[in-house]
Short mmCIF file of N, CA and C in Angstrom, two decimals:
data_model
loop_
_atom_site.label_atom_id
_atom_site.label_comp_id
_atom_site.label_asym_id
_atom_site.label_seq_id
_atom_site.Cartn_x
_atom_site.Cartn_y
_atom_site.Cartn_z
N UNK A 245 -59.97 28.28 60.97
CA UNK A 245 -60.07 26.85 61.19
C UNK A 245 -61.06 26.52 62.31
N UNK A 246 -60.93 27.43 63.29
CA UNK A 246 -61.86 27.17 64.69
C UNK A 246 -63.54 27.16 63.98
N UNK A 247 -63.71 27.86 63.11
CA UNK A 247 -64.86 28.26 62.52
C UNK A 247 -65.22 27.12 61.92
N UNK A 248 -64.41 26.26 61.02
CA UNK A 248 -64.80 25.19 60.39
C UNK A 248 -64.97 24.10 61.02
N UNK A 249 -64.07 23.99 62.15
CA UNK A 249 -64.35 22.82 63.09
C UNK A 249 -66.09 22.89 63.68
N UNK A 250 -66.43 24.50 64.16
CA UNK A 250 -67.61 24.29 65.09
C UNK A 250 -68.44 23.83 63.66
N UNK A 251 -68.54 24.35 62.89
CA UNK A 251 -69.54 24.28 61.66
C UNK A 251 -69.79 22.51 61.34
N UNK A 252 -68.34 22.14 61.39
CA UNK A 252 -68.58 20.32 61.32
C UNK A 252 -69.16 19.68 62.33
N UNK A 253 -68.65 20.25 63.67
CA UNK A 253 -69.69 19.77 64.95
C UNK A 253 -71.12 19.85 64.76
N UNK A 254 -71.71 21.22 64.69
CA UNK A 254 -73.17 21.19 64.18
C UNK A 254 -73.80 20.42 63.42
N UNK A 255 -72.78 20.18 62.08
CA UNK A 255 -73.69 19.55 61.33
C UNK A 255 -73.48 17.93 61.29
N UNK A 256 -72.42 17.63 62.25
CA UNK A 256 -72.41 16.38 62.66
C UNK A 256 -73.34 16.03 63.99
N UNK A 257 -73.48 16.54 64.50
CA UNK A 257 -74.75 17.03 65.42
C UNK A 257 -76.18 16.53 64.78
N UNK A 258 -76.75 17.09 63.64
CA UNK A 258 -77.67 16.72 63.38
C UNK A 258 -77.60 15.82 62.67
N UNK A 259 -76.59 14.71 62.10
CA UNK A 259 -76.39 14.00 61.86
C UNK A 259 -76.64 12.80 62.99
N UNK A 260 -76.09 12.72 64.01
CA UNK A 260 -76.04 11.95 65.02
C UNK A 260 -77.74 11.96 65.60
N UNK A 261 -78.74 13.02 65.88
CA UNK A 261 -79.86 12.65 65.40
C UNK A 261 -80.62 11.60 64.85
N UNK A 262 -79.96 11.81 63.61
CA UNK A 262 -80.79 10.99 62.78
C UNK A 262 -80.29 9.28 62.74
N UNK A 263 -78.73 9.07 63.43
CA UNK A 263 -78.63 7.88 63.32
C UNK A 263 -78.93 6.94 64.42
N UNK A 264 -80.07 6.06 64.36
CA UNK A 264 -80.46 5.87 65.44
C UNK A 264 -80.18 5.61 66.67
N UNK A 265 -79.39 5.58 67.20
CA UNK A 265 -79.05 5.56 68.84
C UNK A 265 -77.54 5.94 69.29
N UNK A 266 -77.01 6.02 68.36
CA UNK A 266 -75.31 6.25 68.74
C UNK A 266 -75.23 7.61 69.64
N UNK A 267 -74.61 6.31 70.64
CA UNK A 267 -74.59 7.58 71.94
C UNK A 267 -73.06 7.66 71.82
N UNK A 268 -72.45 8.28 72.71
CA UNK A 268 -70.76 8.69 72.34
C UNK A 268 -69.86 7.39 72.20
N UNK A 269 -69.99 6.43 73.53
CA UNK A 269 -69.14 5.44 73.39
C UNK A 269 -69.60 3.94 72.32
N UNK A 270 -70.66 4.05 72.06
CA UNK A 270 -71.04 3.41 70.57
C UNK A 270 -70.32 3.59 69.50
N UNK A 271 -70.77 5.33 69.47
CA UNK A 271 -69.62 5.99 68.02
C UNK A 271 -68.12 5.65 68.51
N UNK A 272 -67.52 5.91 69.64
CA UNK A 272 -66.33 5.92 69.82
C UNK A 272 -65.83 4.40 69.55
N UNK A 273 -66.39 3.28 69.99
CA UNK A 273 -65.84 1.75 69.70
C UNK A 273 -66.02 1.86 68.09
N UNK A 274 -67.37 2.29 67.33
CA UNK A 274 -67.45 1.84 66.11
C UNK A 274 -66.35 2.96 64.83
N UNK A 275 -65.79 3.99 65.83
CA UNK A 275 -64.61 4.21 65.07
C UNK A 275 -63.87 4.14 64.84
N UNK A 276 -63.14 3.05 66.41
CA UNK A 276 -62.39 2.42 66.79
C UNK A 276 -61.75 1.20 65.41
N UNK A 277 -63.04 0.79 65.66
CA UNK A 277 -63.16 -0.74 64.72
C UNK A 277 -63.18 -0.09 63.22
N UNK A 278 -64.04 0.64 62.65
CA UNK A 278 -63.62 1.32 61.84
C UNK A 278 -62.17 1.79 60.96
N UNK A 279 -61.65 2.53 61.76
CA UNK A 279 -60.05 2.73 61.94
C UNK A 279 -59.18 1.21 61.24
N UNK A 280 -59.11 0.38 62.29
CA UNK A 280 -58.82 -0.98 62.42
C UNK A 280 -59.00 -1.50 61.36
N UNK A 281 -60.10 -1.43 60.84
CA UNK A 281 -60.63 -2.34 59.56
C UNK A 281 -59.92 -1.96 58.45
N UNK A 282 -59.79 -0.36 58.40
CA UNK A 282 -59.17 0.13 57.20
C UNK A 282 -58.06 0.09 57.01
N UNK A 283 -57.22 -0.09 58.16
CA UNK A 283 -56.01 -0.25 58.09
C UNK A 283 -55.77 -1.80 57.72
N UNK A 284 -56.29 -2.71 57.55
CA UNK A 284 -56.48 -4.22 57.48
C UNK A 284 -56.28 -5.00 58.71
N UNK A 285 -56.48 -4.67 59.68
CA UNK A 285 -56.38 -4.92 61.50
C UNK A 285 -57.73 -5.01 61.59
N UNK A 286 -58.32 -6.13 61.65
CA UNK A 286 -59.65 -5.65 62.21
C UNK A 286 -59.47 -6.21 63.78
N UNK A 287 -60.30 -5.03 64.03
CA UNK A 287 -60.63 -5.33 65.78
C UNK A 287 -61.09 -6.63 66.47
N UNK A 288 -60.63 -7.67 67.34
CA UNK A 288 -60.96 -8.93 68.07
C UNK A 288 -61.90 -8.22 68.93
N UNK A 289 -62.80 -9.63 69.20
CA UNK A 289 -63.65 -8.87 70.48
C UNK A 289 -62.87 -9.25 71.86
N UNK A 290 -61.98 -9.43 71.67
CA UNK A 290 -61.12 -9.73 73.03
C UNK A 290 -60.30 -7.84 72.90
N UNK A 291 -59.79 -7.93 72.01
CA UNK A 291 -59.22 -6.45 72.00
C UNK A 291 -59.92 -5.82 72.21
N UNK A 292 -61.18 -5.87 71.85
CA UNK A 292 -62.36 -4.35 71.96
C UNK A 292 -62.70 -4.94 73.86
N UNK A 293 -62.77 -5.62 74.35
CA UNK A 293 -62.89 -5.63 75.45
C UNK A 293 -61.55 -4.35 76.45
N UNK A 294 -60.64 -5.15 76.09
CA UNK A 294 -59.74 -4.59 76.73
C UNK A 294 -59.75 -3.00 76.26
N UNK A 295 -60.57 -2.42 75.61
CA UNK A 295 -60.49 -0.68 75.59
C UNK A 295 -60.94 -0.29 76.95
N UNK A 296 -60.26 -0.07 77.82
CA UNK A 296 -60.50 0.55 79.22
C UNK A 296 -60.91 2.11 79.64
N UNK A 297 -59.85 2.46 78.25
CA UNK A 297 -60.26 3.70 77.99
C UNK A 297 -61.32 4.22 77.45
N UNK A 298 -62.31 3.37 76.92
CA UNK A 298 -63.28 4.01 76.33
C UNK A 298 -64.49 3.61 77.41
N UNK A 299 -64.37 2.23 77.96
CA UNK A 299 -65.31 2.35 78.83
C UNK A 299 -64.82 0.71 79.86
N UNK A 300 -65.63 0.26 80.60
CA UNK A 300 -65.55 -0.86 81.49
C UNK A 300 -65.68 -1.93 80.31
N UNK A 301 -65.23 -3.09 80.50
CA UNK A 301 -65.38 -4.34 79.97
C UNK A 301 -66.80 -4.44 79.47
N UNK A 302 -67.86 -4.40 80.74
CA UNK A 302 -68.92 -4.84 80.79
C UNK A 302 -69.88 -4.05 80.06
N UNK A 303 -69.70 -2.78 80.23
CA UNK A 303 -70.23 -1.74 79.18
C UNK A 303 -69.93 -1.72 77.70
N UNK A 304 -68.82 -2.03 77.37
CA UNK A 304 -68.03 -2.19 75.95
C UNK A 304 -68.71 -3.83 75.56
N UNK A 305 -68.75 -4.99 76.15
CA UNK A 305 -69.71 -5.44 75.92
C UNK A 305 -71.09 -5.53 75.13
N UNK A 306 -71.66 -4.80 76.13
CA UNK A 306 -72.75 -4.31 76.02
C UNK A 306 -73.23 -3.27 74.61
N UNK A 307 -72.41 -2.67 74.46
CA UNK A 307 -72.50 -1.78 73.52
C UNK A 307 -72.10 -2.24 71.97
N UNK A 308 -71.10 -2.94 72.30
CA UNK A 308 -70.85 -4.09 71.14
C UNK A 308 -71.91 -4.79 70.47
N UNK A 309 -73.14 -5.00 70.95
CA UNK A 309 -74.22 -6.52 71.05
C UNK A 309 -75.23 -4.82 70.42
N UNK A 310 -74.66 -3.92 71.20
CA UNK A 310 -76.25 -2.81 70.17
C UNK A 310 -75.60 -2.54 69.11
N UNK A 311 -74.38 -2.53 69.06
CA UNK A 311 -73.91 -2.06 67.58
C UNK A 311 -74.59 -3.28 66.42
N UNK A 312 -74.10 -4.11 66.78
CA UNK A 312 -74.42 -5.50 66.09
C UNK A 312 -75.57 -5.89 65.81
N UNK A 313 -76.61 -5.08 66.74
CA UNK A 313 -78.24 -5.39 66.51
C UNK A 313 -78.64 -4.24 65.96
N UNK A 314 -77.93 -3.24 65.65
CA UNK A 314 -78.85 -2.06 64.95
C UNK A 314 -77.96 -2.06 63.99
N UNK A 315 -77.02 -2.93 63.45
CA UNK A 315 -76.91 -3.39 62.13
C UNK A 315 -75.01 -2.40 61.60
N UNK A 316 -74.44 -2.04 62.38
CA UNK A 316 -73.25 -1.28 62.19
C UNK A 316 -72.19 -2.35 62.58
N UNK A 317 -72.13 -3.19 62.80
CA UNK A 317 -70.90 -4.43 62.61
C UNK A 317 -71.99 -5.73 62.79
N UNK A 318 -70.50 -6.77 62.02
CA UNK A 318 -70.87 -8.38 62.23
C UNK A 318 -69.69 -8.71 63.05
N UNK A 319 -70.13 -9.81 63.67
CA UNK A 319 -69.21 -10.62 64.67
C UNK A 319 -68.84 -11.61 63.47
N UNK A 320 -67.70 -11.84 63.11
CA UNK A 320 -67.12 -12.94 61.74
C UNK A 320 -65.61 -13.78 62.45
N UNK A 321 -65.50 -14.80 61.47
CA UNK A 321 -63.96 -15.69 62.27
C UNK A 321 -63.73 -15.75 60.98
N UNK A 322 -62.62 -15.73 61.44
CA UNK A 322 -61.40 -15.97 60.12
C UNK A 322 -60.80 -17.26 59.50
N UNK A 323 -61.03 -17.51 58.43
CA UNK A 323 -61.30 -19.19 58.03
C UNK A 323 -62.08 -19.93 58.99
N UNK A 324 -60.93 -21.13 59.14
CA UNK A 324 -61.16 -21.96 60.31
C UNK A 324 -61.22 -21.87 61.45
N UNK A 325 -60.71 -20.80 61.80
CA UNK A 325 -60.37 -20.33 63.38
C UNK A 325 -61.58 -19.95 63.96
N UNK A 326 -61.92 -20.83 64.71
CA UNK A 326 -63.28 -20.30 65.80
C UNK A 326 -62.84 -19.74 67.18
N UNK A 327 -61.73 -19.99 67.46
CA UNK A 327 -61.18 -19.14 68.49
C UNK A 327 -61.54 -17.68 68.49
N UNK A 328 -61.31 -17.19 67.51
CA UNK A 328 -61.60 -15.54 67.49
C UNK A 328 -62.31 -15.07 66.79
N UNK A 329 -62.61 -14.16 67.16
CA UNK A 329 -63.82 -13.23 66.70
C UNK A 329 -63.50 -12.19 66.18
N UNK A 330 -63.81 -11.47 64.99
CA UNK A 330 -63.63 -10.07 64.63
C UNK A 330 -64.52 -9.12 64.32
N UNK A 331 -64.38 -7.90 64.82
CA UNK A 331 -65.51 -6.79 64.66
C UNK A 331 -65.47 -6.84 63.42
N UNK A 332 -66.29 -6.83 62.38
CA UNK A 332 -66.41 -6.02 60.95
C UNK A 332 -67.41 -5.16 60.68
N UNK A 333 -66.78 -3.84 60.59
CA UNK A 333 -67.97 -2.87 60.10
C UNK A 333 -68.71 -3.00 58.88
N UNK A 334 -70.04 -2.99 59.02
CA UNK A 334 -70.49 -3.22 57.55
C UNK A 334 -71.09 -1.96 56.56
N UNK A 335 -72.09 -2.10 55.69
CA UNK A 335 -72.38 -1.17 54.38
C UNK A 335 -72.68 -0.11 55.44
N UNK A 336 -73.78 -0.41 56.35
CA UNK A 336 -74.29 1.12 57.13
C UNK A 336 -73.25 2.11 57.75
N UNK A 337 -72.36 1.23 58.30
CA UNK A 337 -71.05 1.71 59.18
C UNK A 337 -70.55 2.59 58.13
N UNK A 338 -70.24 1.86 56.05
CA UNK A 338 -69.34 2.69 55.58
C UNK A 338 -70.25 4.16 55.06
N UNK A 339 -72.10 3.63 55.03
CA UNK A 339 -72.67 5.02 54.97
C UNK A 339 -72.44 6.08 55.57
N UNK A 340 -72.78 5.53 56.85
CA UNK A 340 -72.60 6.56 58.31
C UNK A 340 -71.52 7.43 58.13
N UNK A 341 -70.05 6.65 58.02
CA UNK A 341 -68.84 7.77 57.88
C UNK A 341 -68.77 8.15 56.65
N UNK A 342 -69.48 7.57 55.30
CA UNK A 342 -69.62 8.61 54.46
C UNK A 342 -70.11 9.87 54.47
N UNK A 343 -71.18 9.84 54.87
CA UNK A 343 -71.71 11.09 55.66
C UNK A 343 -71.16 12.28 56.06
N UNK A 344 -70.43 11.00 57.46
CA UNK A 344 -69.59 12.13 57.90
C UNK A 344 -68.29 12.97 57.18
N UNK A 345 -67.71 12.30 56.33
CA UNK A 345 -66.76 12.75 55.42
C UNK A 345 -67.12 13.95 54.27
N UNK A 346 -68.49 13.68 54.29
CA UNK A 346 -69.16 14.79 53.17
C UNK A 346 -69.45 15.71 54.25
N UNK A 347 -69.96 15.94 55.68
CA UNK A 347 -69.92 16.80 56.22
C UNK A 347 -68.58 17.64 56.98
N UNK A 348 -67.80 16.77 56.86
CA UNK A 348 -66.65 17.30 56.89
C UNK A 348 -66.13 18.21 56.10
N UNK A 349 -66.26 17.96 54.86
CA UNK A 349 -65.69 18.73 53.25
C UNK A 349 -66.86 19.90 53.46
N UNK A 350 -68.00 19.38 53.19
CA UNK A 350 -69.01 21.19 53.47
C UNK A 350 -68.60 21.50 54.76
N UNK A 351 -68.05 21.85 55.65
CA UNK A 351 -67.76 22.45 56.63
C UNK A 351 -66.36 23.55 55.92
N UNK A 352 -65.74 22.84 55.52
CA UNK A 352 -64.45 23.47 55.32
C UNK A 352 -64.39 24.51 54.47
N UNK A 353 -65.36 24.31 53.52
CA UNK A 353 -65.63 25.22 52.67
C UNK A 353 -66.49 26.96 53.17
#
């Protein structure tokens, strides 16, 4: 198993390469939201603020606004409600972890 794990690292490795800028806590919020979405929870940007654990307010912020400009979520409201905001991952987001899911499966093998 240890063998298959490093083998998925590598080739998620050169994966991360090629996608343009995702540095760790990018990937880490956009798997976050990810996660969230699939479960039918999508992530508020008030909730994604409050991840402390992944980074400062102001940084999570920040990183939010590059996700959103290099095209891996939309900022959307729900009906009428302009009060809130929700992360939604979009087509690239579900490429990206397609990807990763196919590099997952060739690893294991």
């Amino acid at each position: 198993m240890k063998e298959a794990f490093i083998r998925f690292l590598n080739l998620k490795n050169t994966l991360a390469i090629k996608a343009d800028w995702l540095d760790l806590t990018s990937m880490q919020l956009l798997e976050i939201c990810m996660v969230r979405s699939d479960a039918g929870q999508r992530l508020t940007i008030t909730e994604a603020m409050g991840l402390t654990h992944v980074a400062s307010p102001a940084t999570i912020h920040r990183k939010l606004f590059q996700l959103l400009d290099a095209g891996y979520v939309t900022f959307e409201y729900e009906s009428n409600n302009r009060r809130t905001k929700y992360l939604t991952p979009t087509a690239k987001s579900d490429e990206h972890f397609a990807k990763l899911g196919t590099l997952l499966l060739q690893s294991a093998t």
